[in-house]
PDB file of C-alpha atoms in Angstrom:
ATOM      1  CA  ASN I   1     -55.868-192.494  45.894  1.00  0.00           C
ATOM      2  CA  ALA I   2     -52.478-193.693  44.793  1.00  0.00           C
ATOM      3  CA  GLY I   3     -53.729-195.526  41.554  1.00  0.00           C
ATOM      4  CA  VAL I   4     -50.548-197.129  39.960  1.00  0.00           C
ATOM      5  CA  THR I   5     -47.540-197.665  42.059  1.00  0.00           C
ATOM      6  CA  GLN I   6     -44.385-198.459  40.415  1.00  0.00           C
ATOM      7  CA  THR I   7     -40.730-198.782  42.369  1.00  0.00           C
ATOM      8  CA  PRO I   8     -38.496-198.522  42.046  1.00  0.00           C
ATOM      9  CA  LYS I   9     -38.313-195.166  40.137  1.00  0.00           C
ATOM     10  CA  PHE I  10     -34.583-195.204  39.518  1.00  0.00           C
ATOM     11  CA  GLN I  11     -31.973-198.504  38.579  1.00  0.00           C
ATOM     12  CA  VAL I  12     -28.572-199.624  37.669  1.00  0.00           C
ATOM     13  CA  LEU I  13     -28.102-202.903  36.510  1.00  0.00           C
ATOM     14  CA  LYS I  14     -24.513-204.623  35.286  1.00  0.00           C
ATOM     15  CA  THR I  15     -25.048-206.349  32.090  1.00  0.00           C
ATOM     16  CA  GLY I  16     -26.130-210.494  33.116  1.00  0.00           C
ATOM     17  CA  GLN I  17     -27.885-209.181  36.359  1.00  0.00           C
ATOM     18  CA  SER I  18     -31.434-209.497  37.017  1.00  0.00           C
ATOM     19  CA  MET I  19     -34.401-208.037  38.424  1.00  0.00           C
ATOM     20  CA  THR I  20     -38.105-207.897  39.030  1.00  0.00           C
ATOM     21  CA  LEU I  21     -40.332-204.101  38.669  1.00  0.00           C
ATOM     22  CA  GLN I  22     -42.921-203.874  41.051  1.00  0.00           C
ATOM     23  CA  CYS I  23     -46.243-202.043  39.502  1.00  0.00           C
ATOM     24  CA  ALA I  24     -49.407-202.308  42.256  1.00  0.00           C
ATOM     25  CA  GLN I  25     -52.717-200.962  41.094  1.00  0.00           C
ATOM     26  CA  ASP I  26     -55.540-199.852  43.695  1.00  0.00           C
ATOM     27  CA  MET I  27     -58.172-199.442  41.129  1.00  0.00           C
ATOM     28  CA  ASN I  28     -59.324-202.901  41.312  1.00  0.00           C
ATOM     29  CA  HIS I  29     -58.534-203.626  37.386  1.00  0.00           C
ATOM     30  CA  GLU I  30     -58.198-206.675  35.893  1.00  0.00           C
ATOM     31  CA  TYR I  31     -56.320-205.698  32.741  1.00  0.00           C
ATOM     32  CA  MET I  32     -52.654-204.143  33.597  1.00  0.00           C
ATOM     33  CA  SER I  33     -49.919-204.509  31.171  1.00  0.00           C
ATOM     34  CA  TRP I  34     -45.977-203.183  30.411  1.00  0.00           C
ATOM     35  CA  TYR I  35     -45.073-200.431  28.066  1.00  0.00           C
ATOM     36  CA  ARG I  36     -41.530-199.589  27.358  1.00  0.00           C
ATOM     37  CA  GLN I  37     -40.443-196.092  26.016  1.00  0.00           C
ATOM     38  CA  ASP I  38     -37.144-194.601  23.833  1.00  0.00           C
ATOM     39  CA  PRO I  39     -36.623-191.909  22.362  1.00  0.00           C
ATOM     40  CA  GLY I  40     -37.531-191.481  18.932  1.00  0.00           C
ATOM     41  CA  MET I  41     -39.471-195.154  18.791  1.00  0.00           C
ATOM     42  CA  GLY I  42     -42.863-194.279  21.522  1.00  0.00           C
ATOM     43  CA  LEU I  43     -43.850-196.982  23.603  1.00  0.00           C
ATOM     44  CA  ARG I  44     -44.154-200.745  23.002  1.00  0.00           C
ATOM     45  CA  LEU I  45     -45.822-203.317  24.686  1.00  0.00           C
ATOM     46  CA  ILE I  46     -43.821-205.869  26.171  1.00  0.00           C
ATOM     47  CA  HIS I  47     -46.656-208.383  27.890  1.00  0.00           C
ATOM     48  CA  TYR I  48     -50.570-207.578  29.182  1.00  0.00           C
ATOM     49  CA  SER I  49     -52.686-209.335  31.356  1.00  0.00           C
ATOM     50  CA  VAL I  50     -56.201-209.834  31.588  1.00  0.00           C
ATOM     51  CA  GLY I  51     -56.391-210.999  35.050  1.00  0.00           C
ATOM     52  CA  ALA I  52     -55.031-213.091  37.740  1.00  0.00           C
ATOM     53  CA  GLY I  53     -53.624-215.923  36.002  1.00  0.00           C
ATOM     54  CA  ILE I  54     -53.763-214.839  33.143  1.00  0.00           C
ATOM     55  CA  THR I  55     -50.432-213.433  30.880  1.00  0.00           C
ATOM     56  CA  ASP I  56     -50.174-212.609  26.917  1.00  0.00           C
ATOM     57  CA  GLN I  57     -47.165-211.407  25.324  1.00  0.00           C
ATOM     58  CA  GLY I  58     -46.935-208.371  23.451  1.00  0.00           C
ATOM     59  CA  GLU I  59     -44.534-206.285  20.991  1.00  0.00           C
ATOM     60  CA  VAL I  60     -41.817-207.000  22.582  1.00  0.00           C
ATOM     61  CA  PRO I  61     -41.850-209.902  25.050  1.00  0.00           C
ATOM     62  CA  ASN I  62     -38.319-211.400  24.624  1.00  0.00           C
ATOM     63  CA  GLY I  63     -35.682-210.949  27.528  1.00  0.00           C
ATOM     64  CA  TYR I  64     -38.762-210.511  29.968  1.00  0.00           C
ATOM     65  CA  ASN I  65     -41.207-212.587  32.111  1.00  0.00           C
ATOM     66  CA  VAL I  66     -44.150-211.617  34.000  1.00  0.00           C
ATOM     67  CA  SER I  67     -46.722-213.706  37.076  1.00  0.00           C
ATOM     68  CA  ARG I  68     -50.061-212.223  38.164  1.00  0.00           C
ATOM     69  CA  SER I  69     -51.148-214.060  40.786  1.00  0.00           C
ATOM     70  CA  THR I  70     -53.193-211.262  42.422  1.00  0.00           C
ATOM     71  CA  THR I  71     -55.635-208.605  40.695  1.00  0.00           C
ATOM     72  CA  GLU I  72     -53.348-205.531  42.081  1.00  0.00           C
ATOM     73  CA  ASP I  73     -49.992-206.418  41.002  1.00  0.00           C
ATOM     74  CA  PHE I  74     -48.272-207.230  37.840  1.00  0.00           C
ATOM     75  CA  PRO I  75     -44.624-207.426  38.155  1.00  0.00           C
ATOM     76  CA  LEU I  76     -41.619-207.417  35.047  1.00  0.00           C
ATOM     77  CA  ARG I  77     -38.835-209.490  35.979  1.00  0.00           C
ATOM     78  CA  LEU I  78     -35.689-209.237  33.863  1.00  0.00           C
ATOM     79  CA  LEU I  79     -34.270-212.321  33.294  1.00  0.00           C
ATOM     80  CA  SER I  80     -30.901-211.873  32.376  1.00  0.00           C
ATOM     81  CA  ALA I  81     -30.303-207.959  31.490  1.00  0.00           C
ATOM     82  CA  ALA I  82     -28.379-206.363  28.648  1.00  0.00           C
ATOM     83  CA  PRO I  83     -27.909-202.685  28.005  1.00  0.00           C
ATOM     84  CA  SER I  84     -30.325-202.947  24.619  1.00  0.00           C
ATOM     85  CA  GLN I  85     -33.150-203.149  28.002  1.00  0.00           C
ATOM     86  CA  THR I  86     -32.009-199.815  29.202  1.00  0.00           C
ATOM     87  CA  SER I  87     -35.346-197.958  28.966  1.00  0.00           C
ATOM     88  CA  VAL I  88     -37.804-196.442  30.942  1.00  0.00           C
ATOM     89  CA  TYR I  89     -40.476-198.943  31.704  1.00  0.00           C
ATOM     90  CA  PHE I  90     -44.150-197.906  32.354  1.00  0.00           C
ATOM     91  CA  CYS I  91     -47.372-199.981  33.664  1.00  0.00           C
ATOM     92  CA  ALA I  92     -50.060-199.754  33.064  1.00  0.00           C
ATOM     93  CA  SER I  93     -53.987-200.409  33.684  1.00  0.00           C
ATOM     94  CA  SER I  94     -57.375-200.008  32.896  1.00  0.00           C
ATOM     95  CA  TYR I  95     -60.843-201.519  33.277  1.00  0.00           C
ATOM     96  CA  PHE I  96     -61.770-204.708  31.852  1.00  0.00           C
ATOM     97  CA  ARG I  97     -65.085-206.664  31.848  1.00  0.00           C
ATOM     98  CA  ASP I  98     -64.505-208.503  28.838  1.00  0.00           C
ATOM     99  CA  SER I  99     -61.979-207.245  25.723  1.00  0.00           C
ATOM    100  CA  VAL I 100     -64.286-204.796  24.184  1.00  0.00           C
ATOM    101  CA  SER I 101     -64.943-202.653  27.587  1.00  0.00           C
ATOM    102  CA  SER I 102     -61.075-202.724  28.014  1.00  0.00           C
ATOM    103  CA  TYR I 103     -60.294-201.242  24.307  1.00  0.00           C
ATOM    104  CA  ASN I 104     -62.508-198.360  25.617  1.00  0.00           C
ATOM    105  CA  SER I 105     -61.346-197.679  28.749  1.00  0.00           C
ATOM    106  CA  PRO I 106     -58.421-195.272  29.061  1.00  0.00           C
ATOM    107  CA  LEU I 107     -55.526-196.358  30.267  1.00  0.00           C
ATOM    108  CA  HIS I 108     -54.229-195.394  34.029  1.00  0.00           C
ATOM    109  CA  PHE I 109     -50.539-195.558  34.373  1.00  0.00           C
ATOM    110  CA  GLY I 110     -47.903-194.885  36.885  1.00  0.00           C
ATOM    111  CA  ASN I 111     -44.671-192.628  36.859  1.00  0.00           C
ATOM    112  CA  GLY I 112     -42.123-194.922  35.697  1.00  0.00           C
ATOM    113  CA  THR I 113     -39.180-196.484  36.401  1.00  0.00           C
ATOM    114  CA  ARG I 114     -35.949-195.775  34.355  1.00  0.00           C
ATOM    115  CA  LEU I 115     -33.406-198.489  34.204  1.00  0.00           C
ATOM    116  CA  THR I 116     -29.874-198.273  32.635  1.00  0.00           C
ATOM    117  CA  VAL I 117     -27.916-201.313  32.002  1.00  0.00           C
ATOM    118  CA  THR I 118     -24.326-200.785  31.868  1.00  0.00           C
TER     119      THR I 118
ATOM    120  CA  LYS L   1     -48.101-202.664   9.547  1.00  0.00           C
ATOM    121  CA  GLN L   2     -49.359-199.289  11.294  1.00  0.00           C
ATOM    122  CA  GLU L   3     -47.208-196.697  11.761  1.00  0.00           C
ATOM    123  CA  VAL L   4     -48.176-193.090  13.422  1.00  0.00           C
ATOM    124  CA  THR L   5     -46.536-189.767  13.056  1.00  0.00           C
ATOM    125  CA  GLN L   6     -46.772-186.643  14.903  1.00  0.00           C
ATOM    126  CA  ILE L   7     -45.681-184.069  13.545  1.00  0.00           C
ATOM    127  CA  PRO L   8     -44.099-181.455  14.747  1.00  0.00           C
ATOM    128  CA  ALA L   9     -41.578-183.610  17.378  1.00  0.00           C
ATOM    129  CA  ALA L  10     -41.657-179.927  19.354  1.00  0.00           C
ATOM    130  CA  LEU L  11     -43.620-176.587  19.630  1.00  0.00           C
ATOM    131  CA  SER L  12     -43.010-173.538  21.780  1.00  0.00           C
ATOM    132  CA  VAL L  13     -45.732-170.826  21.412  1.00  0.00           C
ATOM    133  CA  PRO L  14     -47.483-167.649  23.528  1.00  0.00           C
ATOM    134  CA  GLU L  15     -49.636-168.184  26.312  1.00  0.00           C
ATOM    135  CA  GLY L  16     -53.624-167.426  25.008  1.00  0.00           C
ATOM    136  CA  GLU L  17     -52.861-168.829  22.000  1.00  0.00           C
ATOM    137  CA  ASN L  18     -54.403-171.157  20.526  1.00  0.00           C
ATOM    138  CA  LEU L  19     -52.894-174.426  19.602  1.00  0.00           C
ATOM    139  CA  VAL L  20     -53.650-177.452  16.585  1.00  0.00           C
ATOM    140  CA  LEU L  21     -51.664-180.549  17.335  1.00  0.00           C
ATOM    141  CA  ASN L  22     -51.564-183.327  14.598  1.00  0.00           C
ATOM    142  CA  CYS L  23     -51.224-186.947  14.623  1.00  0.00           C
ATOM    143  CA  SER L  24     -50.918-189.588  11.735  1.00  0.00           C
ATOM    144  CA  PHE L  25     -51.705-192.751  10.973  1.00  0.00           C
ATOM    145  CA  THR L  26     -51.294-195.235   8.110  1.00  0.00           C
ATOM    146  CA  ASP L  27     -53.973-198.197   8.165  1.00  0.00           C
ATOM    147  CA  SER L  28     -57.144-196.532   8.627  1.00  0.00           C
ATOM    148  CA  ALA L  29     -58.784-199.197   9.960  1.00  0.00           C
ATOM    149  CA  ILE L  30     -58.608-197.991  13.598  1.00  0.00           C
ATOM    150  CA  TYR L  31     -60.816-199.399  16.898  1.00  0.00           C
ATOM    151  CA  ASN L  32     -59.900-196.270  18.738  1.00  0.00           C
ATOM    152  CA  LEU L  33     -57.674-193.648  19.327  1.00  0.00           C
ATOM    153  CA  GLN L  34     -56.140-191.803  22.730  1.00  0.00           C
ATOM    154  CA  TRP L  35     -54.256-188.059  22.762  1.00  0.00           C
ATOM    155  CA  PHE L  36     -52.250-188.627  26.117  1.00  0.00           C
ATOM    156  CA  ARG L  37     -50.202-186.057  28.131  1.00  0.00           C
ATOM    157  CA  GLN L  38     -46.776-186.782  29.490  1.00  0.00           C
ATOM    158  CA  ASP L  39     -45.000-185.036  32.089  1.00  0.00           C
ATOM    159  CA  PRO L  40     -41.344-184.815  32.590  1.00  0.00           C
ATOM    160  CA  GLY L  41     -40.523-187.728  34.594  1.00  0.00           C
ATOM    161  CA  LYS L  42     -44.069-188.689  35.175  1.00  0.00           C
ATOM    162  CA  GLY L  43     -46.018-191.541  33.552  1.00  0.00           C
ATOM    163  CA  LEU L  44     -49.091-191.000  30.826  1.00  0.00           C
ATOM    164  CA  THR L  45     -52.004-189.454  31.547  1.00  0.00           C
ATOM    165  CA  SER L  46     -55.046-190.207  28.822  1.00  0.00           C
ATOM    166  CA  LEU L  47     -57.257-186.956  28.068  1.00  0.00           C
ATOM    167  CA  LEU L  48     -59.493-188.088  25.460  1.00  0.00           C
ATOM    168  CA  LEU L  49     -61.085-191.482  24.070  1.00  0.00           C
ATOM    169  CA  ILE L  50     -61.845-190.745  20.558  1.00  0.00           C
ATOM    170  CA  GLN L  51     -63.755-194.063  18.761  1.00  0.00           C
ATOM    171  CA  SER L  52     -63.367-194.829  15.060  1.00  0.00           C
ATOM    172  CA  SER L  53     -67.242-194.046  14.350  1.00  0.00           C
ATOM    173  CA  GLN L  54     -66.684-190.729  16.226  1.00  0.00           C
ATOM    174  CA  ARG L  55     -65.672-187.329  14.504  1.00  0.00           C
ATOM    175  CA  GLU L  56     -64.649-185.591  17.849  1.00  0.00           C
ATOM    176  CA  GLN L  57     -64.442-185.826  21.534  1.00  0.00           C
ATOM    177  CA  THR L  58     -64.292-182.644  23.746  1.00  0.00           C
ATOM    178  CA  SER L  59     -62.673-182.021  27.105  1.00  0.00           C
ATOM    179  CA  GLY L  60     -62.937-178.368  28.583  1.00  0.00           C
ATOM    180  CA  ARG L  61     -60.380-176.872  26.432  1.00  0.00           C
ATOM    181  CA  LEU L  62     -58.898-179.626  24.670  1.00  0.00           C
ATOM    182  CA  ASN L  63     -60.903-180.590  21.602  1.00  0.00           C
ATOM    183  CA  ALA L  64     -60.229-183.960  19.672  1.00  0.00           C
ATOM    184  CA  SER L  65     -61.019-184.432  16.172  1.00  0.00           C
ATOM    185  CA  LEU L  66     -60.533-187.882  14.323  1.00  0.00           C
ATOM    186  CA  ASP L  67     -60.680-188.101  10.267  1.00  0.00           C
ATOM    187  CA  LYS L  68     -60.643-192.197   9.646  1.00  0.00           C
ATOM    188  CA  SER L  69     -60.498-191.807   5.925  1.00  0.00           C
ATOM    189  CA  SER L  70     -57.445-189.447   5.801  1.00  0.00           C
ATOM    190  CA  GLY L  71     -56.140-190.909   8.532  1.00  0.00           C
ATOM    191  CA  ARG L  72     -55.249-188.247  10.334  1.00  0.00           C
ATOM    192  CA  SER L  73     -56.385-186.391  14.363  1.00  0.00           C
ATOM    193  CA  THR L  74     -56.236-183.627  15.937  1.00  0.00           C
ATOM    194  CA  LEU L  75     -56.240-181.983  19.385  1.00  0.00           C
ATOM    195  CA  TYR L  76     -56.506-178.634  19.812  1.00  0.00           C
ATOM    196  CA  ILE L  77     -55.831-176.786  23.068  1.00  0.00           C
ATOM    197  CA  ALA L  78     -57.823-173.631  23.258  1.00  0.00           C
ATOM    198  CA  ALA L  79     -56.251-170.577  24.623  1.00  0.00           C
ATOM    199  CA  SER L  80     -53.168-172.068  25.806  1.00  0.00           C
ATOM    200  CA  GLN L  81     -51.417-171.717  29.412  1.00  0.00           C
ATOM    201  CA  PRO L  82     -48.306-172.306  30.499  1.00  0.00           C
ATOM    202  CA  GLY L  83     -49.330-175.277  32.551  1.00  0.00           C
ATOM    203  CA  ASP L  84     -49.911-176.890  29.147  1.00  0.00           C
ATOM    204  CA  SER L  85     -46.475-177.523  29.003  1.00  0.00           C
ATOM    205  CA  ALA L  86     -45.562-181.250  27.772  1.00  0.00           C
ATOM    206  CA  THR L  87     -45.472-184.061  25.490  1.00  0.00           C
ATOM    207  CA  TYR L  88     -48.673-185.033  23.874  1.00  0.00           C
ATOM    208  CA  LEU L  89     -48.756-188.240  22.444  1.00  0.00           C
ATOM    209  CA  CYS L  90     -51.891-190.354  20.232  1.00  0.00           C
ATOM    210  CA  ALA L  91     -51.687-193.888  20.250  1.00  0.00           C
ATOM    211  CA  VAL L  92     -54.044-195.665  17.970  1.00  0.00           C
ATOM    212  CA  ARG L  93     -55.795-199.434  18.859  1.00  0.00           C
ATOM    213  CA  MET L  94     -56.338-201.750  16.093  1.00  0.00           C
ATOM    214  CA  ASP L  95     -59.715-204.478  15.852  1.00  0.00           C
ATOM    215  CA  SER L  96     -59.296-206.929  18.700  1.00  0.00           C
ATOM    216  CA  SER L  97     -56.414-206.027  19.619  1.00  0.00           C
ATOM    217  CA  TYR L  98     -54.760-205.553  23.759  1.00  0.00           C
ATOM    218  CA  LYS L  99     -51.764-203.207  22.138  1.00  0.00           C
ATOM    219  CA  LEU L 100     -51.840-199.448  21.581  1.00  0.00           C
ATOM    220  CA  ILE L 101     -49.300-197.976  18.608  1.00  0.00           C
ATOM    221  CA  PHE L 102     -47.849-194.819  19.815  1.00  0.00           C
ATOM    222  CA  GLY L 103     -46.357-191.747  17.953  1.00  0.00           C
ATOM    223  CA  SER L 104     -43.121-189.531  19.608  1.00  0.00           C
ATOM    224  CA  GLY L 105     -45.016-186.952  20.836  1.00  0.00           C
ATOM    225  CA  THR L 106     -45.143-183.206  20.374  1.00  0.00           C
ATOM    226  CA  ARG L 107     -43.527-181.466  23.222  1.00  0.00           C
ATOM    227  CA  LEU L 108     -45.354-177.941  23.726  1.00  0.00           C
ATOM    228  CA  LEU L 109     -43.771-175.514  25.666  1.00  0.00           C
ATOM    229  CA  VAL L 110     -46.096-172.313  26.369  1.00  0.00           C
ATOM    230  CA  ARG L 111     -43.932-168.691  27.123  1.00  0.00           C
ATOM    231  CA  PRO L 112     -45.547-166.826  29.495  1.00  0.00           C
TER     232      PRO L 112
END
């Protein structure tokens, strides 16, 4: 019963490097999203998807790309890492039949990826 | 712009106490509100989801109430246990939005 799985758990990057944070879920959830958590700022939505081939921007999308080729996977790409992207990143998913059903479904979170950019 | 505030930032209580965690929001036009629990180094676990039309939701020893007009929600934990020690976050969803707006959380320590 894996739920939402994120890899890696920890990552250190140098400024300018790129990398992909992986997220996979086995609950057949159509809705998936990425949040970042920073001290004193709570969690903020980066990107989200309501199904394969559909993605949209959240509150803080700059510097990040996403794609959704399958229902199970929703990777987050950092194109050119900056120190401001040092954070803990969480992937979350929920049931989605339509927007209303998604709004009313609890979010299931992964355990996070702690990223440090030096 | 919606702002969600949780006070206090940290709380320490002896085991067995009943306690209340507070969440306030500035815009009362919310769609629903969720309470989450976060253990150190872990993701968030959804505890309760309360619709804007509801006054309260209960799950075991947890009870969440919602007063939209005053912009407040409370999470009541009965007979607290050391295993309840964690950070508790509330999050609101506005109408027609996939985005959850989170508070910064209350870090709870229940002392044996």
